[in-house]
Amino acid sequence: MANNPHYRDLMRQARRDHLVNIRQVSGQIASLYEDAAKDLSSQAVSMKKRTLSHRWATEYADALDKRARELRAGLYDVTYQGLKRSANLPIAADGDFWEAVGGQSFRDMFAVTPDDILTNLITGQIYQDNKGLSDRIWTASKTFEHDIDYMVNRGIAEYKSAYELAKDLEQYVKPKAKRDWDWGKVYPHLAGKQIDYNAQRLARTAINHSYFLANQKVCVQNPYVEVMHWELSDAHLFRQVIPFGPDECDDYAEHDEGFGMGNWTPEEIPLPHPQCLCVQYGVVPESLEVIGDEIGRWIAGEPNVRLDSWNALYGRNYDRQNGTASSDAGVGNSPLQNDASSGRMKTDSDTVYHDVTDDAIERVPRVSVSDDEVFNERYQKAGQDLLRTVKASGAEAGTEFSIVYDREMNRIGEYIRGDVGHVKIDNPDELYHALHNHGSGLTFSLEDLVGFTRRDNMLSISAVGNNGSIYCLMSTIDADKNGYSGYLYFMQNEPLYEFNGISYTYGDLINKRLNLDLLNKEQREDFGTKVVNFGERCAKAGEKYGFRYFKQSS
């Protein structure tokens, strides 16, 4: 089946960029392990013990545990950023194709987003064991701790000094072919081991799957893609067939259900196995001119079965009369994209927004998020000053304001005034604390928490209720924003509310897949309670990832 040359070339370039991305991530992972081992080597020397002992090993275990946590956080970030880049490559190429067909309006009309793909990879929903990215990275990196622990115990048995252990750690990070010949005799279980193998394998597989799933989604939603073709890698013969014999990739490349050998419907093409190098691409038989002409006639009102079907499934945000896509097309309003503002899902048309009173200002409590009481007192004053600003503004009840402070709680910049239930939060280059008010006096929204995890410089986020309540989430030295972010991705897809036998997730509700006008008063109250409890549960879960959570409702 012939393929449109422009579409083919765009996807070939996307594939090349994907392979470059994998190589870059591989180098970053190798550096993470090398840096971790060097740090532990320096730690060993700094302990200044001539001969290793079990007591020394106990002290060293604390340094190992801390460095392993840092390694896991780094692996999560590098892998996640890599799979996000690869997921966007076929989507961008598909957008370029549509722009070549009919300009920016066509690109907007057929726009695809990778949000659900990233969520499914992070939460593990595409895998049979349902293990998410955080769990897989924890498993892959745990061998690093075991290896160091093994080396320490072997060093004790060999009466090695801390300096000698440090030199052995330097050998550990080298490729096995470059290690000293006698190193493997002292550490036989590590002699032929590549220290970052598991992490590299995990990253390559996850990034490859992100590219594949985005490519598949593009092909499923492109009405002019007839099939997806499975092409064996150039290295398949020498990497697989000659040493081990044919595998499932050979079956996929020979598959034929009447569309031609190696061709699959986009919905049914199988997920590549771990570290697969085979190529999958969509096939568009028509020329740009034919496609553009057909879509133009359809927009003008001519019936078209193919485009009518596409519009029913994927074109809900397309305004056929005006020939434009709405600005909130797709899942662009997902809370997981919100990294610059605070906002809440509308839970009830009767939501009570409080006016700020002097009593409410005085009720703002002293938070206990720091061991420094002076800091806690300043934080309390910042919350009170925020409410004074809200009160003095004369704004409509529920209007939100935000302000940021430096790490010592000195104010930075000016207050930002938002709308009812929504306000932007400034993002200065330095480390800072962010406060904003909630007119309802209720807890954080998922949008608040995700925005916090996306801001590396944000040390804390607080919601100060107009009624004097306060909710605060504070980073600590052990805080794992990457892990917490993964948890929040998972929670977005957890069932939250059931109506007429259908379960809705928070993501469904944000994207208005449930019409709240259909709920009666009792149902609306129940719905609002569930949303508030959901926010509280997500905020409280931050403690599992090393954050301090403080709340005092009023």
Coordinates of C-alpha atoms in Angstrom, one line a residue:
M1 CA 0.0 0.0 0.0
A2 CA 1.5 3.3 -1.1
N3 CA 2.1 6.0 1.5
N4 CA 1.8 9.7 1.2
P5 CA 5.5 10.8 0.8
H6 CA 5.1 14.0 3.0
Y7 CA 3.5 12.0 5.8
R8 CA 6.1 9.3 5.5
D9 CA 9.0 11.8 5.7
L10 CA 7.5 13.6 8.7
M11 CA 7.1 10.3 10.6
R12 CA 10.6 9.1 9.6
Q13 CA 12.1 12.3 11.1
A14 CA 10.0 11.8 14.2
R15 CA 11.4 8.3 14.5
R16 CA 15.0 9.6 14.1
D17 CA 14.4 12.2 16.8
H18 CA 12.9 9.5 19.1
L19 CA 16.1 7.4 18.8
V20 CA 18.2 10.5 19.6
N21 CA 16.1 11.1 22.6
I22 CA 16.6 7.5 23.9
R23 CA 20.4 7.9 23.5
Q24 CA 20.3 11.2 25.4
V25 CA 18.3 9.7 28.2
S26 CA 20.7 6.8 28.3
G27 CA 23.7 9.2 28.8
Q28 CA 21.8 11.0 31.5
I29 CA 21.1 7.8 33.4
A30 CA 24.7 6.7 33.2
S31 CA 25.7 10.1 34.6
L32 CA 23.2 9.7 37.5
Y33 CA 24.7 6.4 38.5
E34 CA 28.3 7.6 38.1
D35 CA 27.6 10.7 40.2
A36 CA 25.9 8.6 42.9
A37 CA 28.8 6.2 43.1
K38 CA 31.3 9.1 43.2
D39 CA 29.4 10.8 46.1
L40 CA 29.4 7.6 48.0
S41 CA 33.1 7.2 47.4
S42 CA 33.7 10.6 48.8
Q43 CA 31.5 9.8 51.8
A44 CA 33.6 6.7 52.5
V45 CA 36.8 8.7 52.4
S46 CA 35.4 11.5 54.6
M47 CA 34.6 9.0 57.4
K48 CA 38.3 8.6 58.0
K49 CA 38.5 5.0 59.2
R50 CA 41.5 2.9 58.5
T51 CA 39.7 -0.4 58.5
L52 CA 36.0 -1.0 57.8
S53 CA 33.8 -2.3 60.6
H54 CA 30.2 -3.2 61.1
R55 CA 29.7 -0.1 63.1
W56 CA 31.1 2.0 60.3
A57 CA 28.8 0.2 57.9
T58 CA 25.8 1.1 60.0
E59 CA 26.8 4.8 59.8
Y60 CA 27.5 4.5 56.0
A61 CA 24.0 3.0 55.5
D62 CA 22.4 6.3 56.2
A63 CA 24.4 8.0 53.5
L64 CA 23.6 5.2 51.1
D65 CA 19.9 5.5 51.9
K66 CA 19.8 9.2 51.3
R67 CA 21.8 9.0 48.0
A68 CA 19.6 6.1 46.8
R69 CA 16.5 8.3 47.3
E70 CA 18.2 11.1 45.3
L71 CA 19.1 8.6 42.6
R72 CA 15.5 7.4 42.3
A73 CA 14.2 11.0 42.1
G74 CA 16.7 11.7 39.3
L75 CA 15.8 8.6 37.4
Y76 CA 12.1 9.4 37.6
D77 CA 12.6 12.9 36.3
V78 CA 15.0 11.9 33.5
T79 CA 12.7 9.0 32.4
Y80 CA 9.5 11.0 32.6
Q81 CA 10.9 13.9 30.6
G82 CA 12.2 11.5 28.1
L83 CA 8.9 9.7 27.6
K84 CA 7.1 13.1 27.4
R85 CA 9.5 14.3 24.6
S86 CA 9.0 11.1 22.6
A87 CA 5.2 11.1 23.1
N88 CA 5.1 14.6 21.6
L89 CA 7.2 13.7 18.5
P90 CA 4.6 11.8 16.4
I91 CA 1.9 14.2 17.6
A92 CA 3.9 17.2 16.3
A93 CA 4.6 15.4 13.0
D94 CA 0.9 14.7 12.6
G95 CA 0.2 18.3 13.3
D96 CA 2.8 19.4 10.7
F97 CA 1.0 17.1 8.2
W98 CA -2.4 18.7 8.9
E99 CA -0.9 22.2 8.6
A100 CA 0.5 21.2 5.2
V101 CA -3.0 20.0 4.2
G102 CA -4.9 23.1 5.3
G103 CA -3.0 25.5 7.5
Q104 CA -3.3 26.2 11.2
S105 CA -7.1 25.7 11.3
F106 CA -6.6 22.0 10.1
R107 CA -3.8 21.5 12.7
D108 CA -6.2 22.7 15.4
M109 CA -9.1 20.7 14.1
F110 CA -7.3 17.4 14.2
A111 CA -5.2 18.2 17.3
V112 CA -4.2 15.2 19.5
T113 CA -2.7 15.5 23.0
P114 CA -0.5 12.9 24.9
D115 CA -2.0 13.4 28.4
D116 CA -3.8 10.1 28.7
I117 CA -0.8 8.3 27.3
L118 CA 1.5 9.8 29.9
T119 CA -1.0 9.1 32.6
N120 CA -1.3 5.4 31.6
L121 CA 2.4 4.9 31.5
I122 CA 3.0 6.7 34.8
T123 CA 0.3 4.7 36.6
G124 CA 1.0 1.4 34.8
Q125 CA -2.5 1.0 33.4
I126 CA -1.1 -0.4 30.1
Y127 CA 0.8 -3.2 31.8
Q128 CA -0.7 -6.4 33.2
D129 CA 1.0 -5.9 36.6
N130 CA -0.4 -2.4 36.8
K131 CA 3.0 -1.2 38.2
G132 CA 3.5 2.6 37.6
L133 CA 6.7 4.4 36.7
S134 CA 7.6 5.2 40.3
D135 CA 7.3 1.5 41.4
R136 CA 9.3 0.3 38.4
I137 CA 12.1 2.8 39.0
W138 CA 12.2 1.8 42.7
T139 CA 12.7 -1.8 41.7
A140 CA 15.3 -1.0 39.1
S141 CA 17.3 1.2 41.4
K142 CA 17.1 -1.0 44.4
T143 CA 19.9 -3.2 43.0
F144 CA 22.2 -0.2 43.3
E145 CA 21.7 -0.2 47.1
H146 CA 22.2 -4.0 47.3
D147 CA 25.4 -3.8 45.3
I148 CA 26.9 -1.1 47.5
D149 CA 25.8 -3.0 50.6
Y150 CA 27.4 -6.1 49.2
M151 CA 30.7 -4.2 48.5
V152 CA 30.8 -2.8 52.1
N153 CA 30.3 -6.3 53.6
R154 CA 32.9 -7.8 51.3
G155 CA 35.3 -5.0 52.2
I156 CA 34.8 -5.7 55.9
A157 CA 35.6 -9.4 55.2
E158 CA 38.7 -8.4 53.3
Y159 CA 39.8 -6.0 56.0
K160 CA 39.8 -3.1 53.5
S161 CA 40.1 0.5 54.5
A162 CA 37.6 3.2 53.7
Y163 CA 40.0 4.6 51.1
E164 CA 40.3 1.2 49.4
L165 CA 36.5 0.9 49.4
A166 CA 36.3 4.4 47.8
K167 CA 38.7 3.2 45.0
D168 CA 36.6 0.1 44.5
L169 CA 33.5 2.2 44.1
E170 CA 35.3 4.1 41.3
Q171 CA 35.8 0.8 39.6
Y172 CA 32.2 -0.2 40.1
V173 CA 30.9 2.6 37.8
K174 CA 33.2 1.8 35.0
P175 CA 32.1 -0.4 32.1
K176 CA 33.0 -4.0 33.0
A177 CA 35.6 -4.2 30.2
K178 CA 37.5 -1.3 31.8
R179 CA 37.6 -2.6 35.4
D180 CA 40.9 -3.8 36.9
W181 CA 41.3 -7.6 36.3
D182 CA 41.4 -8.5 40.0
W183 CA 38.3 -6.4 41.0
G184 CA 35.9 -9.2 40.1
K185 CA 37.8 -11.6 42.4
V186 CA 37.0 -9.4 45.4
Y187 CA 33.4 -8.9 44.3
P188 CA 32.5 -12.0 42.2
H189 CA 28.8 -11.2 42.2
L190 CA 29.4 -7.9 40.4
A191 CA 32.2 -9.0 38.1
G192 CA 30.1 -9.0 34.9
K193 CA 27.4 -6.5 36.0
Q194 CA 26.5 -3.2 34.3
I195 CA 25.3 -1.1 37.2
D196 CA 22.6 0.9 35.3
Y197 CA 21.3 -2.0 33.2
N198 CA 17.9 -2.3 34.8
A199 CA 17.3 1.5 34.8
Q200 CA 18.5 1.8 31.2
R201 CA 16.2 -1.1 30.1
L202 CA 13.3 0.4 31.9
A203 CA 13.8 3.9 30.4
R204 CA 14.3 2.6 26.9
T205 CA 11.1 0.5 27.1
A206 CA 9.0 3.3 28.7
I207 CA 10.2 5.9 26.2
N208 CA 9.7 3.5 23.3
H209 CA 6.1 2.7 24.5
S210 CA 5.3 6.4 24.9
Y211 CA 6.4 7.0 21.3
F212 CA 4.4 3.9 20.1
L213 CA 1.2 4.8 22.0
A214 CA 1.3 8.4 20.8
N215 CA 1.9 7.2 17.2
Q216 CA -0.9 4.7 17.6
K217 CA -3.3 7.4 18.9
V218 CA -2.4 9.7 16.1
C219 CA -3.2 7.0 13.6
V220 CA -6.4 6.0 15.3
Q221 CA -7.7 9.6 15.2
N222 CA -6.4 10.5 11.7
P223 CA -9.3 9.6 9.4
Y224 CA -6.9 9.2 6.4
V225 CA -4.6 6.6 8.0
E226 CA -5.7 3.3 6.5
V227 CA -3.4 0.9 8.4
M228 CA -0.3 0.8 10.6
H229 CA 2.7 -1.1 9.2
W230 CA 5.1 -3.2 11.3
E231 CA 8.6 -3.1 9.9
L232 CA 11.4 -5.2 11.3
S233 CA 14.5 -3.4 12.6
D234 CA 17.6 -3.5 10.4
A235 CA 19.4 -5.1 13.4
H236 CA 16.7 -7.8 14.0
L237 CA 18.5 -10.5 12.0
F238 CA 21.7 -10.2 13.9
R239 CA 20.3 -9.2 17.4
Q240 CA 17.5 -11.8 17.5
V241 CA 17.1 -14.3 14.7
I242 CA 20.7 -15.6 14.2
P243 CA 21.5 -16.0 18.0
F244 CA 18.1 -16.8 19.3
G245 CA 15.7 -17.6 16.5
P246 CA 12.5 -15.7 15.4
D247 CA 10.4 -13.9 18.0
E248 CA 7.0 -12.2 18.1
C249 CA 8.2 -9.4 15.9
D250 CA 8.6 -11.8 13.0
D251 CA 5.0 -12.8 13.5
Y252 CA 3.9 -9.2 13.6
A253 CA 5.8 -8.3 10.4
E254 CA 4.2 -11.3 8.6
H255 CA 0.7 -10.7 9.9
D256 CA -1.9 -10.3 7.1
E257 CA -5.6 -10.0 7.5
G258 CA -6.3 -8.7 4.0
F259 CA -4.6 -5.4 4.4
G260 CA -1.2 -6.6 3.2
M261 CA 1.7 -8.2 5.0
G262 CA 2.8 -6.5 8.1
N263 CA -0.3 -4.2 8.1
W264 CA -2.6 -3.8 11.0
T265 CA -5.6 -1.7 11.9
P266 CA -4.3 1.1 14.2
E267 CA -6.6 -0.1 17.0
E268 CA -5.2 -3.7 17.0
I269 CA -1.4 -3.3 16.4
P270 CA 0.3 -4.9 19.3
L271 CA 2.5 -3.2 21.9
P272 CA 6.2 -3.7 21.2
H273 CA 8.2 -6.0 23.7
P274 CA 10.8 -4.4 26.0
Q275 CA 13.7 -2.9 24.1
C276 CA 12.1 -3.5 20.7
L277 CA 13.8 -1.6 17.8
C278 CA 11.1 -2.4 15.2
V279 CA 9.4 0.5 13.4
Q280 CA 5.6 1.1 13.3
Y281 CA 4.1 3.8 11.1
G282 CA 0.8 4.9 9.7
V283 CA 0.0 4.7 6.0
V284 CA -1.9 7.5 4.3
P285 CA -2.7 6.6 0.6
E286 CA -4.2 9.9 -0.5
S287 CA -2.3 13.0 -1.6
L288 CA -2.4 16.3 0.3
E289 CA -4.5 17.9 -2.4
V290 CA -7.1 15.1 -2.4
I291 CA -7.4 15.2 1.4
G292 CA -7.6 19.0 1.5
D293 CA -10.3 19.1 -1.2
E294 CA -12.4 16.4 0.5
I295 CA -12.3 18.1 3.9
G296 CA -13.1 21.5 2.3
R297 CA -16.2 20.1 0.7
W298 CA -17.2 18.5 4.0
I299 CA -16.8 21.8 5.9
A300 CA -19.0 23.4 3.2
G301 CA -21.8 20.9 4.1
E302 CA -21.2 18.0 1.7
P303 CA -21.9 14.6 3.5
N304 CA -18.9 12.4 4.0
V305 CA -19.1 9.1 5.9
R306 CA -15.4 9.0 6.8
L307 CA -15.4 12.6 8.2
D308 CA -18.8 12.3 9.8
S309 CA -17.6 9.2 11.7
W310 CA -14.4 11.1 12.8
N311 CA -16.4 14.1 13.9
A312 CA -18.7 11.9 16.0
L313 CA -15.8 10.2 17.8
Y314 CA -13.1 12.9 18.0
G315 CA -14.4 16.2 16.6
R316 CA -16.7 17.2 19.5
N317 CA -14.8 20.5 19.9
Y318 CA -14.9 21.3 16.2
D319 CA -17.3 24.1 15.1
R320 CA -18.2 23.0 11.6
Q321 CA -20.2 26.2 10.8
N322 CA -17.2 28.5 11.6
G323 CA -14.5 26.0 10.4
T324 CA -12.5 26.4 13.7
A325 CA -11.6 24.3 16.7
S326 CA -12.6 25.7 20.1
S327 CA -9.8 26.9 22.3
D328 CA -10.5 24.2 24.9
A329 CA -10.2 21.3 22.5
G330 CA -9.2 17.9 23.7
V331 CA -8.0 17.6 27.3
G332 CA -6.2 20.9 27.4
N333 CA -8.0 21.8 30.6
S334 CA -6.7 18.8 32.5
P335 CA -5.6 19.8 35.9
L336 CA -2.3 18.0 35.3
Q337 CA -1.4 20.7 32.8
N338 CA -2.0 23.5 35.3
D339 CA 1.4 24.7 36.6
A340 CA 0.8 28.4 36.7
S341 CA -2.4 29.0 38.7
S342 CA -4.7 27.9 41.4
G343 CA -8.2 26.8 40.4
R344 CA -11.0 24.6 41.6
M345 CA -13.6 22.5 39.9
K346 CA -17.1 23.9 40.3
T347 CA -18.8 21.5 42.7
D348 CA -22.1 23.2 43.5
S349 CA -23.9 26.2 42.2
D350 CA -24.8 26.9 45.9
T351 CA -21.1 26.9 47.1
V352 CA -20.8 29.3 50.1
Y353 CA -18.2 31.9 49.7
H354 CA -17.3 33.8 52.9
D355 CA -16.7 37.5 53.2
V356 CA -13.5 38.2 55.1
T357 CA -14.1 39.6 58.6
D358 CA -11.7 40.9 61.2
D359 CA -12.6 37.9 63.4
A360 CA -11.6 35.5 60.5
I361 CA -8.3 37.4 60.1
E362 CA -7.5 36.9 63.8
R363 CA -8.5 33.2 63.6
V364 CA -5.7 32.4 61.0
P365 CA -3.6 30.0 63.1
R366 CA 0.1 29.8 63.5
V367 CA 1.2 26.9 61.2
S368 CA 3.5 24.2 62.5
V369 CA 5.3 23.3 59.3
S370 CA 8.8 24.3 60.6
D371 CA 10.9 23.7 63.7
D372 CA 11.6 27.5 63.6
E373 CA 8.8 29.2 65.6
V374 CA 9.9 32.6 64.2
F375 CA 9.3 31.3 60.7
N376 CA 5.9 29.8 61.7
E377 CA 4.9 33.2 63.2
R378 CA 5.9 35.0 59.9
Y379 CA 3.9 32.4 58.0
Q380 CA 0.8 33.1 60.1
K381 CA 1.2 36.9 59.6
A382 CA 1.5 36.3 55.8
G383 CA -1.9 34.5 55.9
Q384 CA -3.5 37.3 57.9
D385 CA -2.0 40.0 55.6
L386 CA -3.4 38.1 52.6
L387 CA -6.9 38.2 54.1
R388 CA -6.6 41.9 54.9
T389 CA -5.8 42.5 51.3
V390 CA -8.8 40.5 50.2
K391 CA -11.1 42.4 52.6
A392 CA -9.7 45.8 51.6
S393 CA -10.2 45.1 47.9
G394 CA -14.0 45.0 48.1
A395 CA -14.0 42.2 45.5
E396 CA -16.8 39.7 45.0
A397 CA -16.9 36.9 47.6
G398 CA -14.9 34.0 46.3
T399 CA -12.4 36.1 44.4
E400 CA -8.9 34.8 44.9
F401 CA -5.7 36.6 45.5
S402 CA -2.1 35.2 45.6
I403 CA 1.2 36.4 46.9
V404 CA 4.7 34.9 47.2
Y405 CA 7.4 35.1 49.8
D406 CA 11.1 34.3 49.8
R407 CA 12.5 31.4 51.9
E408 CA 12.8 33.6 55.0
M409 CA 9.2 34.8 54.5
N410 CA 10.0 38.2 53.1
R411 CA 7.4 39.3 50.6
I412 CA 8.3 39.3 46.9
G413 CA 6.4 41.5 44.5
E414 CA 2.7 42.4 44.7
Y415 CA -0.6 40.6 45.3
I416 CA -2.2 39.1 42.2
R417 CA -5.9 39.4 41.9
G418 CA -7.7 36.6 40.1
D419 CA -11.4 35.6 39.6
V420 CA -13.9 33.7 41.6
G421 CA -12.3 30.3 42.3
H422 CA -9.1 31.0 40.3
V423 CA -5.9 33.0 40.5
K424 CA -2.4 32.9 38.9
I425 CA 0.6 32.3 41.2
D426 CA 3.8 34.1 40.4
N427 CA 6.9 32.0 39.7
P428 CA 10.1 33.9 40.7
D429 CA 13.5 32.4 39.9
E430 CA 14.4 32.1 43.6
L431 CA 13.1 29.7 46.2
Y432 CA 9.7 30.9 47.5
H433 CA 6.5 30.1 49.4
A434 CA 3.1 30.7 47.8
L435 CA -0.1 31.7 49.5
H436 CA -3.6 32.2 48.0
N437 CA -7.0 32.5 49.5
H438 CA -10.0 30.1 49.2
G439 CA -13.3 31.9 49.4
S440 CA -15.0 28.7 50.5
G441 CA -12.5 28.0 53.3
L442 CA -12.0 24.5 52.0
T443 CA -8.9 22.4 51.3
F444 CA -6.6 22.2 48.2
S445 CA -7.8 21.2 44.8
L446 CA -5.9 18.7 42.7
E447 CA -4.9 21.7 40.5
D448 CA -3.3 23.4 43.5
L449 CA -1.2 20.3 44.3
V450 CA -0.1 19.5 40.8
G451 CA 0.9 23.1 40.3
F452 CA 3.1 22.7 43.4
T453 CA 4.8 19.6 42.2
R454 CA 5.5 21.3 38.8
R455 CA 7.3 24.2 40.4
D456 CA 10.9 23.3 41.5
N457 CA 11.4 26.6 43.3
M458 CA 8.1 26.5 45.2
L459 CA 8.9 25.5 48.8
S460 CA 5.3 25.5 50.1
I461 CA 1.8 26.2 49.0
S462 CA -1.0 27.4 51.3
A463 CA -4.7 28.0 50.9
V464 CA -6.0 30.5 53.4
G465 CA -9.7 30.4 53.8
N466 CA -11.8 33.6 53.9
N467 CA -13.2 32.2 57.2
G468 CA -9.7 31.9 58.8
S469 CA -8.9 28.3 58.0
I470 CA -5.5 27.4 56.5
Y471 CA -4.1 24.4 54.7
C472 CA -0.3 24.2 54.0
L473 CA 1.9 21.7 52.3
M474 CA 5.6 22.2 52.9
S475 CA 8.7 20.7 51.2
T476 CA 11.4 19.1 53.4
I477 CA 14.8 17.8 52.6
D478 CA 13.3 14.3 52.0
A479 CA 10.4 15.6 49.8
D480 CA 9.9 13.7 46.5
K481 CA 8.0 15.9 44.1
N482 CA 8.4 13.5 41.3
G483 CA 6.9 10.6 43.2
Y484 CA 4.1 12.8 44.5
S485 CA 3.4 14.0 41.0
G486 CA 3.1 10.4 39.8
Y487 CA 0.6 9.7 42.7
L488 CA -1.5 12.7 41.6
Y489 CA -1.5 11.5 38.0
F490 CA -2.9 8.2 39.4
M491 CA -5.5 9.9 41.5
Q492 CA -6.8 11.9 38.5
N493 CA -8.0 8.6 37.1
E494 CA -9.4 7.1 40.4
P495 CA -13.3 6.8 40.5
L496 CA -14.7 9.8 42.4
Y497 CA -18.4 9.9 41.8
E498 CA -21.1 7.6 40.4
F499 CA -24.2 8.9 38.7
N500 CA -26.7 6.8 36.8
G501 CA -24.5 3.7 37.0
I502 CA -21.5 5.5 35.5
S503 CA -18.3 6.1 37.5
Y504 CA -16.6 9.5 36.9
T505 CA -13.0 10.3 37.7
Y506 CA -11.7 13.7 38.7
G507 CA -10.3 14.1 35.1
D508 CA -13.8 13.4 33.7
L509 CA -15.3 16.0 35.9
I510 CA -12.7 18.6 35.1
N511 CA -13.4 18.0 31.4
K512 CA -17.2 18.4 32.1
R513 CA -18.1 14.9 31.1
L514 CA -20.8 15.0 33.9
N515 CA -23.5 17.6 33.6
L516 CA -23.9 18.9 37.2
D517 CA -27.3 20.4 36.3
L518 CA -28.7 16.9 36.2
L519 CA -28.0 16.4 39.9
N520 CA -30.7 17.1 42.5
K521 CA -29.8 19.1 45.7
E522 CA -29.0 16.0 47.7
Q523 CA -26.8 14.6 45.0
R524 CA -25.0 17.9 44.5
E525 CA -24.2 18.1 48.2
D526 CA -22.9 14.5 48.2
F527 CA -20.9 15.3 45.1
G528 CA -19.4 18.4 46.7
T529 CA -18.5 16.4 49.8
K530 CA -16.7 13.8 47.8
V531 CA -14.7 16.4 45.9
V532 CA -13.6 18.1 49.1
N533 CA -12.7 14.7 50.7
F534 CA -10.8 13.8 47.5
G535 CA -8.7 17.0 47.8
E536 CA -8.0 16.4 51.5
R537 CA -6.9 12.8 50.7
C538 CA -4.5 14.0 48.0
A539 CA -3.0 16.7 50.2
K540 CA -2.6 14.3 53.2
A541 CA -0.9 11.8 50.9
G542 CA 1.9 14.3 50.4
E543 CA 3.2 13.2 53.8
K544 CA 4.1 9.8 52.3
Y545 CA 6.4 11.6 49.9
G546 CA 8.3 13.6 52.5
F547 CA 6.1 16.7 52.7
R548 CA 4.7 18.3 55.9
Y549 CA 1.0 18.9 55.8
F550 CA -0.8 21.3 58.2
K551 CA -4.4 22.2 58.3
Q552 CA -6.8 24.0 60.6
S553 CA -10.3 24.4 59.4
S554 CA -12.7 27.0 60.8

